[in-house]
PDB file of C-alpha atoms and ligand atoms in Angstrom:
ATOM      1  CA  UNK A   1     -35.581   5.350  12.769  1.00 92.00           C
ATOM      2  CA  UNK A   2     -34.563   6.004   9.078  1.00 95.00           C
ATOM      3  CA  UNK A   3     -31.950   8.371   8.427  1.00 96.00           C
ATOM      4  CA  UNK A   4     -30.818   9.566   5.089  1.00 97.00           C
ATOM      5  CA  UNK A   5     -26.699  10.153   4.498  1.00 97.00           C
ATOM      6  CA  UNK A   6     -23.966  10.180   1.892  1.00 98.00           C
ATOM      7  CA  UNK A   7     -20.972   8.108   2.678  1.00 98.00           C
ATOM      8  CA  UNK A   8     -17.913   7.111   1.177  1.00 98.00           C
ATOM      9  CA  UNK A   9     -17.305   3.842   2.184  1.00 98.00           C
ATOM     10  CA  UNK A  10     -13.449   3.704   4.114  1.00 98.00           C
ATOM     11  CA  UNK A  11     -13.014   0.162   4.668  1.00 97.00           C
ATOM     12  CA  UNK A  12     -15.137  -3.202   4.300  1.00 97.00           C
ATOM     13  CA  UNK A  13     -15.110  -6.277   6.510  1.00 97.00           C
ATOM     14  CA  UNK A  14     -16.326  -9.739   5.961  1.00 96.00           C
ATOM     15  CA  UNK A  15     -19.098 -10.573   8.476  1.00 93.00           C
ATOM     16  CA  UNK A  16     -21.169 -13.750   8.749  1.00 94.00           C
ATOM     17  CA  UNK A  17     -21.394 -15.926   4.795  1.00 94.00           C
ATOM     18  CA  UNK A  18     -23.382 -12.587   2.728  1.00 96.00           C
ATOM     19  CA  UNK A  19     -22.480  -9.553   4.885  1.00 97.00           C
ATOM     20  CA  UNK A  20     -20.072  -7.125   5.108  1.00 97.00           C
ATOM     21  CA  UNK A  21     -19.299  -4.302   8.384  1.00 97.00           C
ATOM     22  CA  UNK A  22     -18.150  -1.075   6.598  1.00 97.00           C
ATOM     23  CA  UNK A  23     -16.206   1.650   7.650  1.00 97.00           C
ATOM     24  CA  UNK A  24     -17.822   4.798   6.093  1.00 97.00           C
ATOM     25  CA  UNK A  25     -17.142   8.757   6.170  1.00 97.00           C
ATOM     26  CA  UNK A  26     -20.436  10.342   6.296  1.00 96.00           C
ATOM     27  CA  UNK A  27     -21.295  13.613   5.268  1.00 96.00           C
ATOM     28  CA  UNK A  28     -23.975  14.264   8.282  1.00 95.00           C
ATOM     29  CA  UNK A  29     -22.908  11.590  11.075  1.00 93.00           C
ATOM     30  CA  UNK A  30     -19.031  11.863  10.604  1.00 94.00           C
ATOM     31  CA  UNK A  31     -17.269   8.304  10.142  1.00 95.00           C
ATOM     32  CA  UNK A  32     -19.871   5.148  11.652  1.00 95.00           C
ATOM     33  CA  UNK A  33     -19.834   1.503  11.028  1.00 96.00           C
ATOM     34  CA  UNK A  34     -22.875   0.515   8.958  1.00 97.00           C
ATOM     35  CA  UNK A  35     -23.773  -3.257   8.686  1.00 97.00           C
ATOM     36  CA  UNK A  36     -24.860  -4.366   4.774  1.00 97.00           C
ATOM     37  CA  UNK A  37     -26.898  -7.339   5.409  1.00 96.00           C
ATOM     38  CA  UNK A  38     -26.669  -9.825   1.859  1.00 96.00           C
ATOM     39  CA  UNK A  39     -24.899  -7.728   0.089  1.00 96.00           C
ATOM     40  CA  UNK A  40     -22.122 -10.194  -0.820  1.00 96.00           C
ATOM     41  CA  UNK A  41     -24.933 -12.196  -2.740  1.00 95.00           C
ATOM     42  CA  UNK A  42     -24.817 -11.616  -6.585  1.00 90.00           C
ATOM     43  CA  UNK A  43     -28.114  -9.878  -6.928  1.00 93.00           C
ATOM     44  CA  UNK A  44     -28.479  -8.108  -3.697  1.00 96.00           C
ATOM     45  CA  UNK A  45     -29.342  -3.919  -4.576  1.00 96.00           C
ATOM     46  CA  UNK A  46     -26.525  -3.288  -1.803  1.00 97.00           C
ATOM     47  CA  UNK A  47     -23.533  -4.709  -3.526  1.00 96.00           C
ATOM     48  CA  UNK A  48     -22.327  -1.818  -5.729  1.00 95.00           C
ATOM     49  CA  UNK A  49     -23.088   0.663  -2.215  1.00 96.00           C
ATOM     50  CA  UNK A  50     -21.181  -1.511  -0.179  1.00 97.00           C
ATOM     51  CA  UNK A  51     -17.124  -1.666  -1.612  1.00 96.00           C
ATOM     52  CA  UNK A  52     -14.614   0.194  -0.990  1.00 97.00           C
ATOM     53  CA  UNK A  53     -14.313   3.874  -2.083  1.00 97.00           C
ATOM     54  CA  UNK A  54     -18.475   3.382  -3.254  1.00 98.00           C
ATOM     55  CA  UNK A  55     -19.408   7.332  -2.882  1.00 98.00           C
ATOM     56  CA  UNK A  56     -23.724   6.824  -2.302  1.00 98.00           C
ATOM     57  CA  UNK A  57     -26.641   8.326  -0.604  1.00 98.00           C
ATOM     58  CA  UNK A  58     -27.947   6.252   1.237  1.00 98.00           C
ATOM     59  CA  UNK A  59     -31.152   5.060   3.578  1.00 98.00           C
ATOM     60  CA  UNK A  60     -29.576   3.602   7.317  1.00 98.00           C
ATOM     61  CA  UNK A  61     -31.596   2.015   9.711  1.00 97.00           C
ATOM     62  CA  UNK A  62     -30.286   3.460  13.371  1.00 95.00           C
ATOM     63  CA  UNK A  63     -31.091   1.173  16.351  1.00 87.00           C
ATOM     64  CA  UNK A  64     -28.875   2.297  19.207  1.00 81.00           C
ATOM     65  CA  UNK A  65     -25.307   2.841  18.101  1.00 75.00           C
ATOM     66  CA  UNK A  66     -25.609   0.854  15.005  1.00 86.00           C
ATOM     67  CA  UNK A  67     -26.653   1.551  11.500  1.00 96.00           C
ATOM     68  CA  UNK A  68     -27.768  -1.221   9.316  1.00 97.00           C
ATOM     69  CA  UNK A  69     -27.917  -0.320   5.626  1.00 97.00           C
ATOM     70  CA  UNK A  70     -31.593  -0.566   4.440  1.00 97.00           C
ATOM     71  CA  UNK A  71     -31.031   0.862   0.866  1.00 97.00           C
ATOM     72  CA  UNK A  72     -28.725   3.435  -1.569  1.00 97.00           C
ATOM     73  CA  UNK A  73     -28.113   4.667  -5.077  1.00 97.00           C
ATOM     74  CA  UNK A  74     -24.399   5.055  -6.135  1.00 98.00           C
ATOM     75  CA  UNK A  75     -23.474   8.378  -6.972  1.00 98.00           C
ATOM     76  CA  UNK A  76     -19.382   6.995  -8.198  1.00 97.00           C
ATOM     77  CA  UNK A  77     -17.497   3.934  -7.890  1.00 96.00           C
ATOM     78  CA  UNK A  78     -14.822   6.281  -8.886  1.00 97.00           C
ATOM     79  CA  UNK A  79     -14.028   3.596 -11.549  1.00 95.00           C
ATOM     80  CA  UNK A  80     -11.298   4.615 -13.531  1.00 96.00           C
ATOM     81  CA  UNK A  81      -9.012   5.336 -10.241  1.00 96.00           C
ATOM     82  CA  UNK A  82      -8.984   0.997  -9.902  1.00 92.00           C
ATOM     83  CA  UNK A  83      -7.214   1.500 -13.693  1.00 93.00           C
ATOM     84  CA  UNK A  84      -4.902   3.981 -12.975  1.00 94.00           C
ATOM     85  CA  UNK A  85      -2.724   2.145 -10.055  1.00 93.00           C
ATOM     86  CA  UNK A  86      -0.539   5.048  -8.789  1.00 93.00           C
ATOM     87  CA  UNK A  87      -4.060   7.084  -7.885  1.00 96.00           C
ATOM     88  CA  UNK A  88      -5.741   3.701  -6.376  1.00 96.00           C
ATOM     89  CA  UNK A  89      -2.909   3.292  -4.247  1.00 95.00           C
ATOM     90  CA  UNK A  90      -2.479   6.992  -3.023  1.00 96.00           C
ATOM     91  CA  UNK A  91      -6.545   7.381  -3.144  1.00 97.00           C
ATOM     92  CA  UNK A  92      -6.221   3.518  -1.061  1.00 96.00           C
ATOM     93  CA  UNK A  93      -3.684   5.479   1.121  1.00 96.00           C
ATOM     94  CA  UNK A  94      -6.572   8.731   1.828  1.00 97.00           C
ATOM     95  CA  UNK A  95      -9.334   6.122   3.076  1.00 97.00           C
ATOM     96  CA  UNK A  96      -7.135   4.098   5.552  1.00 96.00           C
ATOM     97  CA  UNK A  97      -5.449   7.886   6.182  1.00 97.00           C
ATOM     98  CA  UNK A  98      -8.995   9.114   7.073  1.00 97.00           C
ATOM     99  CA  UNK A  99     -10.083   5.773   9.025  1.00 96.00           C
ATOM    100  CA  UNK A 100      -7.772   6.398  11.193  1.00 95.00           C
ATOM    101  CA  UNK A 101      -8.173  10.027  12.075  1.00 94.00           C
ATOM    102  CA  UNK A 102     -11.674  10.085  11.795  1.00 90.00           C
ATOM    103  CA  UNK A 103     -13.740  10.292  15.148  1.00 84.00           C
ATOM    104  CA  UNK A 104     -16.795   8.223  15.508  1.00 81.00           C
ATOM    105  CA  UNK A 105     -20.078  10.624  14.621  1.00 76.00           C
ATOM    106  CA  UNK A 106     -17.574  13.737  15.299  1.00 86.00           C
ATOM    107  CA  UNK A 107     -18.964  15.812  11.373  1.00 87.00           C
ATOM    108  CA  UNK A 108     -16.840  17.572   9.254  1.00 92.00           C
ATOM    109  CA  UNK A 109     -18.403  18.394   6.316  1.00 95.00           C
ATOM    110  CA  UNK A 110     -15.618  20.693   4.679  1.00 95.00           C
ATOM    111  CA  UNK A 111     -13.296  17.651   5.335  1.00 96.00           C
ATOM    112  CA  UNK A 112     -15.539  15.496   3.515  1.00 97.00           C
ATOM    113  CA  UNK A 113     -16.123  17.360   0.797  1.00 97.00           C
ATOM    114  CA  UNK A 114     -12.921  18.082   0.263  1.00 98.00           C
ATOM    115  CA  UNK A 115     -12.488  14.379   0.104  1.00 98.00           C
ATOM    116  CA  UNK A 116     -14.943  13.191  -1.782  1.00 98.00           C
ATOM    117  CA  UNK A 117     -13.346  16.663  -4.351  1.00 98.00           C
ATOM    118  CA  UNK A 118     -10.335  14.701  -4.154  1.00 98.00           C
ATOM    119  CA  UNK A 119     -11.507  11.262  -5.692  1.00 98.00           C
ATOM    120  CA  UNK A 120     -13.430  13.074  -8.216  1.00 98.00           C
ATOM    121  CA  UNK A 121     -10.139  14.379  -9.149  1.00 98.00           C
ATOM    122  CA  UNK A 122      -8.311  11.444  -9.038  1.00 98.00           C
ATOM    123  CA  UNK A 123     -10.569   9.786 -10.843  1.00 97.00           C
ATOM    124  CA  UNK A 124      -9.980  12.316 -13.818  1.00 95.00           C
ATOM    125  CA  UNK A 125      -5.999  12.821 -13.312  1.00 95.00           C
ATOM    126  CA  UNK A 126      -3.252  10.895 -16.016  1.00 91.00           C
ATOM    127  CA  UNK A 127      -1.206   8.058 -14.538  1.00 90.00           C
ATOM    128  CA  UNK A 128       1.513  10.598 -13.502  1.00 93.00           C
ATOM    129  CA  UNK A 129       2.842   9.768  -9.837  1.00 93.00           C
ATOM    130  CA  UNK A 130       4.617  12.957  -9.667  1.00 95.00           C
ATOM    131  CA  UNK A 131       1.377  15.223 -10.488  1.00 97.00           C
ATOM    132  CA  UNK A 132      -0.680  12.534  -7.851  1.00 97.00           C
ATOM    133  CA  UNK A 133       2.143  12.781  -5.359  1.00 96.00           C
ATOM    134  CA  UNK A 134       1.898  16.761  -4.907  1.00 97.00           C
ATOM    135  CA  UNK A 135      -2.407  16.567  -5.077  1.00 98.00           C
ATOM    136  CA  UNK A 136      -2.008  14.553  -2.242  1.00 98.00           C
ATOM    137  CA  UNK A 137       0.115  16.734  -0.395  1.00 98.00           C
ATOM    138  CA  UNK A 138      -1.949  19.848  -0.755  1.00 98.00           C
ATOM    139  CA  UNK A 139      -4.929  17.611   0.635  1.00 98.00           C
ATOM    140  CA  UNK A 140      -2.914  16.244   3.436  1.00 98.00           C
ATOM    141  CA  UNK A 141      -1.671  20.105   4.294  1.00 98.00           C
ATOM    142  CA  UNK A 142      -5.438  21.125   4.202  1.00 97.00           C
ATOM    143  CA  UNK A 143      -6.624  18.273   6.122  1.00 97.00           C
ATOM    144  CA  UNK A 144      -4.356  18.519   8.785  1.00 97.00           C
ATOM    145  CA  UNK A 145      -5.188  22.335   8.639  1.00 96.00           C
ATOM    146  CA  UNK A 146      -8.443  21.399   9.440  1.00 94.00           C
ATOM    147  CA  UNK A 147      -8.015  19.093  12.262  1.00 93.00           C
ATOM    148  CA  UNK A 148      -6.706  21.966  14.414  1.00 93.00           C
ATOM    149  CA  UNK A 149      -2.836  21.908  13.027  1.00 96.00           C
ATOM    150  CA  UNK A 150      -2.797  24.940  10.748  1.00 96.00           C
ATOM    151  CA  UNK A 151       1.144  25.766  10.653  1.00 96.00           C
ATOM    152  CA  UNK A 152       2.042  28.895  11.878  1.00 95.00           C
ATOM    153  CA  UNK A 153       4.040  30.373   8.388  1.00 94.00           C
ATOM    154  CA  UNK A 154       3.425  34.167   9.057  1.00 93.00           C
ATOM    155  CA  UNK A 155       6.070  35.082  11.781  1.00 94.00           C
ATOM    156  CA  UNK A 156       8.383  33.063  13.702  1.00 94.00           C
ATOM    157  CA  UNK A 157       6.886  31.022  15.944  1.00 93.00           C
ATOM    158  CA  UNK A 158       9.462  31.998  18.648  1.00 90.00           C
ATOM    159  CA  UNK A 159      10.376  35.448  18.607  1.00 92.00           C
ATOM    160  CA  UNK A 160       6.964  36.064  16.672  1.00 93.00           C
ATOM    161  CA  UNK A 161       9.716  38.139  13.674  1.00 92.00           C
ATOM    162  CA  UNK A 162       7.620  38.706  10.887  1.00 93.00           C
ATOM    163  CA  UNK A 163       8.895  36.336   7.725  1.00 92.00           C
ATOM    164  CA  UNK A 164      10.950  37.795   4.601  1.00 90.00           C
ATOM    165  CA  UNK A 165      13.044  36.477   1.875  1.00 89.00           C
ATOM    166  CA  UNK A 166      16.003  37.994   2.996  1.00 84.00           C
ATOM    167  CA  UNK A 167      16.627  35.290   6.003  1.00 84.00           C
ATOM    168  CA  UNK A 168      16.866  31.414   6.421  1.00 86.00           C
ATOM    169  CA  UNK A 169      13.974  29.179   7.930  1.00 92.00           C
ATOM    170  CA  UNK A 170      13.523  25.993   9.196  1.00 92.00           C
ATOM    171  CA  UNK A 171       9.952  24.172   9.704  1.00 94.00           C
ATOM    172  CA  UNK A 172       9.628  23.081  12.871  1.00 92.00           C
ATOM    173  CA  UNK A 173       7.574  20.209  12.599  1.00 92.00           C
ATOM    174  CA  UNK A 174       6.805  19.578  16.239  1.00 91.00           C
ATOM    175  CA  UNK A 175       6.052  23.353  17.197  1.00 91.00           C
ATOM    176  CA  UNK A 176       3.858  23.509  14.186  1.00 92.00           C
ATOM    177  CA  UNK A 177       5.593  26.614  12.316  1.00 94.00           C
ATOM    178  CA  UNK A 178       8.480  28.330  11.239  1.00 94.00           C
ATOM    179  CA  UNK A 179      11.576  29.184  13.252  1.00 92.00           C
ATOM    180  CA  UNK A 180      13.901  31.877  11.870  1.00 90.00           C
ATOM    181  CA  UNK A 181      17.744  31.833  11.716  1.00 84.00           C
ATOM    182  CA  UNK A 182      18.138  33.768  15.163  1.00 84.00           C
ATOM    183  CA  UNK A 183      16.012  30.755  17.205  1.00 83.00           C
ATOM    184  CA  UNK A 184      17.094  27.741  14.864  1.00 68.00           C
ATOM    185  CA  UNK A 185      19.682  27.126  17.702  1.00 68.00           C
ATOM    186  CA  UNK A 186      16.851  27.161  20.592  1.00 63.00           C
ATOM    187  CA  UNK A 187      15.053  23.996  18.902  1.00 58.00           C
ATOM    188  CA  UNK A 188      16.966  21.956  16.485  1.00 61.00           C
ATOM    189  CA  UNK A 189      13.863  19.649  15.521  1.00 69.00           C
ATOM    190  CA  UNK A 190      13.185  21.801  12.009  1.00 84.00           C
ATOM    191  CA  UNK A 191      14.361  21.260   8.638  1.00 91.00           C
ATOM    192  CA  UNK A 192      15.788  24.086   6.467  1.00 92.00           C
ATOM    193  CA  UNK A 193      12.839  25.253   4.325  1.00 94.00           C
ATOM    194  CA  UNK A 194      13.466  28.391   1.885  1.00 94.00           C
ATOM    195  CA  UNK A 195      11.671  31.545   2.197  1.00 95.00           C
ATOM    196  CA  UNK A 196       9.852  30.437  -1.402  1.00 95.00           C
ATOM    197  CA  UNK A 197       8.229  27.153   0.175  1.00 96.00           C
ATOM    198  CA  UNK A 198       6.956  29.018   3.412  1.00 96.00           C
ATOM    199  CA  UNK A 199       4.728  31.395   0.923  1.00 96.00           C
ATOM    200  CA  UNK A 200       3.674  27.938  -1.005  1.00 97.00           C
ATOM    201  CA  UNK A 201       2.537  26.557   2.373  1.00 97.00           C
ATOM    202  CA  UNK A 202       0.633  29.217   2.243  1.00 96.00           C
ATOM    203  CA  UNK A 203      -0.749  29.214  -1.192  1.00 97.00           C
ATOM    204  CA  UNK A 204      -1.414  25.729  -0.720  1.00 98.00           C
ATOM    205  CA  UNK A 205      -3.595  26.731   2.098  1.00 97.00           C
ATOM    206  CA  UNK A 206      -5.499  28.827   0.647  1.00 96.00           C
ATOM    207  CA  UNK A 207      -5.944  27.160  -3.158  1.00 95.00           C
ATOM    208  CA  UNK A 208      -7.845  24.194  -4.447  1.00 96.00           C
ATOM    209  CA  UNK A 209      -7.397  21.228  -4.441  1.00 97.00           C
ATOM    210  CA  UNK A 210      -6.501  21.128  -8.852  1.00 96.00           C
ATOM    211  CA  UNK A 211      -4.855  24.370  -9.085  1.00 97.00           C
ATOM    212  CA  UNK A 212      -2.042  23.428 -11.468  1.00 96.00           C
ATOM    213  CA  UNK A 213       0.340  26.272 -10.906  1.00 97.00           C
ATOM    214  CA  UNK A 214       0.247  25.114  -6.903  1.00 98.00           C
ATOM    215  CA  UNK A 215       0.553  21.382  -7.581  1.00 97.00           C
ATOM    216  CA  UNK A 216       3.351  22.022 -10.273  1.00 97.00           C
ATOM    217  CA  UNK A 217       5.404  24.227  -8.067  1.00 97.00           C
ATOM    218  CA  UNK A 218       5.151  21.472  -5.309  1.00 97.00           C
ATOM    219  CA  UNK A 219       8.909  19.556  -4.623  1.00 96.00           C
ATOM    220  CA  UNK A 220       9.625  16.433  -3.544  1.00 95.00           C
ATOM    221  CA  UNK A 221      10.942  17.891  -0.600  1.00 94.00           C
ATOM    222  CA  UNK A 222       8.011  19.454   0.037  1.00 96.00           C
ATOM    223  CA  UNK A 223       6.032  16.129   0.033  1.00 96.00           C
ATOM    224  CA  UNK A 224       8.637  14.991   2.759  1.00 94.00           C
ATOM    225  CA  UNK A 225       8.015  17.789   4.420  1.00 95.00           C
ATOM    226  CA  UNK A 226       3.928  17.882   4.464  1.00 97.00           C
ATOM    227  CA  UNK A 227       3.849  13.959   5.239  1.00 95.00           C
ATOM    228  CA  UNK A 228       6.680  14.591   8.293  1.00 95.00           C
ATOM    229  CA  UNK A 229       4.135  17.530   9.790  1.00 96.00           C
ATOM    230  CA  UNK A 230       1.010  15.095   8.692  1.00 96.00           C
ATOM    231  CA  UNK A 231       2.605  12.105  10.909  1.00 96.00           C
ATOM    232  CA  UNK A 232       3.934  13.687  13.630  1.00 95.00           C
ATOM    233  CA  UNK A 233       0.420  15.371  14.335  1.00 95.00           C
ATOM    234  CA  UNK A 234      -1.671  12.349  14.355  1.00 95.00           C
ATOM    235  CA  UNK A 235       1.043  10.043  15.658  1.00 95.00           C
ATOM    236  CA  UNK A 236       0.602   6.983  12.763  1.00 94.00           C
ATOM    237  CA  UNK A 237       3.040   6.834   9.533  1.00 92.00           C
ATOM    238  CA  UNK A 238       2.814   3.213   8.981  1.00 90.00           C
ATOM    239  CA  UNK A 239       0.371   2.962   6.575  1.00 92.00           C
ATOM    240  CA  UNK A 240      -0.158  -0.541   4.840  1.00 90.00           C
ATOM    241  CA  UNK A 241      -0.659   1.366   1.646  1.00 88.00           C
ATOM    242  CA  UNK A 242       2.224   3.445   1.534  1.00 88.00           C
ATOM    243  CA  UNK A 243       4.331   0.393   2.433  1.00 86.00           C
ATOM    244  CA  UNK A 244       2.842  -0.611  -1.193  1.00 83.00           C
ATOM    245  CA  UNK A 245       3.936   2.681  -2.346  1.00 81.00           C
ATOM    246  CA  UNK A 246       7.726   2.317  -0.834  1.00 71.00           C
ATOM    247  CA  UNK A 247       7.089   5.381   0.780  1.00 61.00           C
ATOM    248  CA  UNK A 248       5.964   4.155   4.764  1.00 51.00           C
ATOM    249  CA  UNK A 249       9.858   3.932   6.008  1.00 57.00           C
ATOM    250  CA  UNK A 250      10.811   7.230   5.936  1.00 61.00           C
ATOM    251  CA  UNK A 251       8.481   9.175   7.900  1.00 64.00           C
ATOM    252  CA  UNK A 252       9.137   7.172  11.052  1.00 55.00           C
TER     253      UNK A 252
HETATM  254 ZN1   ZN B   1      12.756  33.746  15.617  1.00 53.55          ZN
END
């Protein structure tokens, strides 16, 4: 049987002297492992479909549980991300991120367009890691969102105290939501977040991915903050990429 997908291609693997095994997120079979038979030779149709972060439609053969690529257009290499090395890295980061979480033909589609949004944007954005740290956060915060983690930022998620900016917060990570003043004692897992960061959680939420007020507004402590909650939840922070980043040794 012939099938017809997009992917965006996670992860490649060197298999026999021309072929590759790649790890791709699909748009209508969630993330699958797709064999590209001769595609490492020079004039094979299948090399540009079969690197990493290729974004293609593409034709699989499915016998059993495998897919075997049979042919593909490109729709973006995403080429100017490979010259703009603080976006390869962190968009480097979002495929071995999403490798990981991603369950064998389990489909997301708002996930994956939401990440295939997010190259498109890093493909566009200046070499600016602040501005590319905070996009990544508000995908990460979505993402997580997504997977069945949506913080709980509208009460306390103890005494259930409905949240103003008159009182102190902490974000308890673990919990998945904020803790006011009165309960801080009860669990003392949370870091001190202000009143002013619980309603960008929010806004972060419920924006895109490019809004520029959102990602401006976005500090560092927030990052630390997002990543911490984005760890915890799917139990990995050791990512070879971020180790390349300096930033995989804090989040332990
Ligand atoms: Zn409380």
């Amino acid at each position: 049987m012939i099938i017809e997908d997009e992917i965006l291609v996670l992860k490649e693997i060197r298999y026999n002297d021309n072929d590759k095994i790649l790890h791709a997120l699909s748009k209508n079979n969630g993330k699958i492992q797709i064999v590209s038979r001769g595609c490492r030779k020079n004039k094979s149709p299948l090399v540009n479909i079969s690197q990493i972060m290729s974004y293609s439609k593409c034709q699989l053969y499915v016998s059993r549980d495998m897919y075997i690529l049979n042919s593909g257009e490109l729709i973006d290499n995403f080429y100017n991300i490979r010259n703009n090395i603080t976006a390869f890295l962190h968009g480097t980061y979002i495929l071995e991120l999403l490798n990981y979480i991603s369950q064998e033909n389990e489909v997301d589609k708002k996930a994956y367009d939401m990440t295939i949004r997010l190259f498109q944007i890093l493909e566009s954005v200046e070499d600016d890691e602040k501005k590319i740290e905070n996009i990544i956060s508000i995908y990460e915060l979505k993402l997580i969102s997504m997977l069945g983690y949506r913080p709980q930022i509208k009460e306390c998620i103890l005494c259930g105290e409905k949240l103003n900016n008159k009182s102190l917060y902490s974000f308890n990570i673990k919990d998945g939501g904020i803790q006011c003043k009165n309960c801080v004692n009860i669990n003392i897992s949370g870091y001190d977040i202000s009143y002013k960061n619980i309603v960008l959680l929010n806004n972060i939420l419920i924006s895109k991915l490019d809004d520029n007020e959102i990602i401006n507004a976005i500090s560092d402590n927030m990052n630390f903050l997002i990543k911490k909650y984005l760890f915890y939840h799917i139990g990995k922070s050791n990512f070879t990429t971020l180790k390349l980043l300096r930033k995989g040794d804090i989040y332990g």
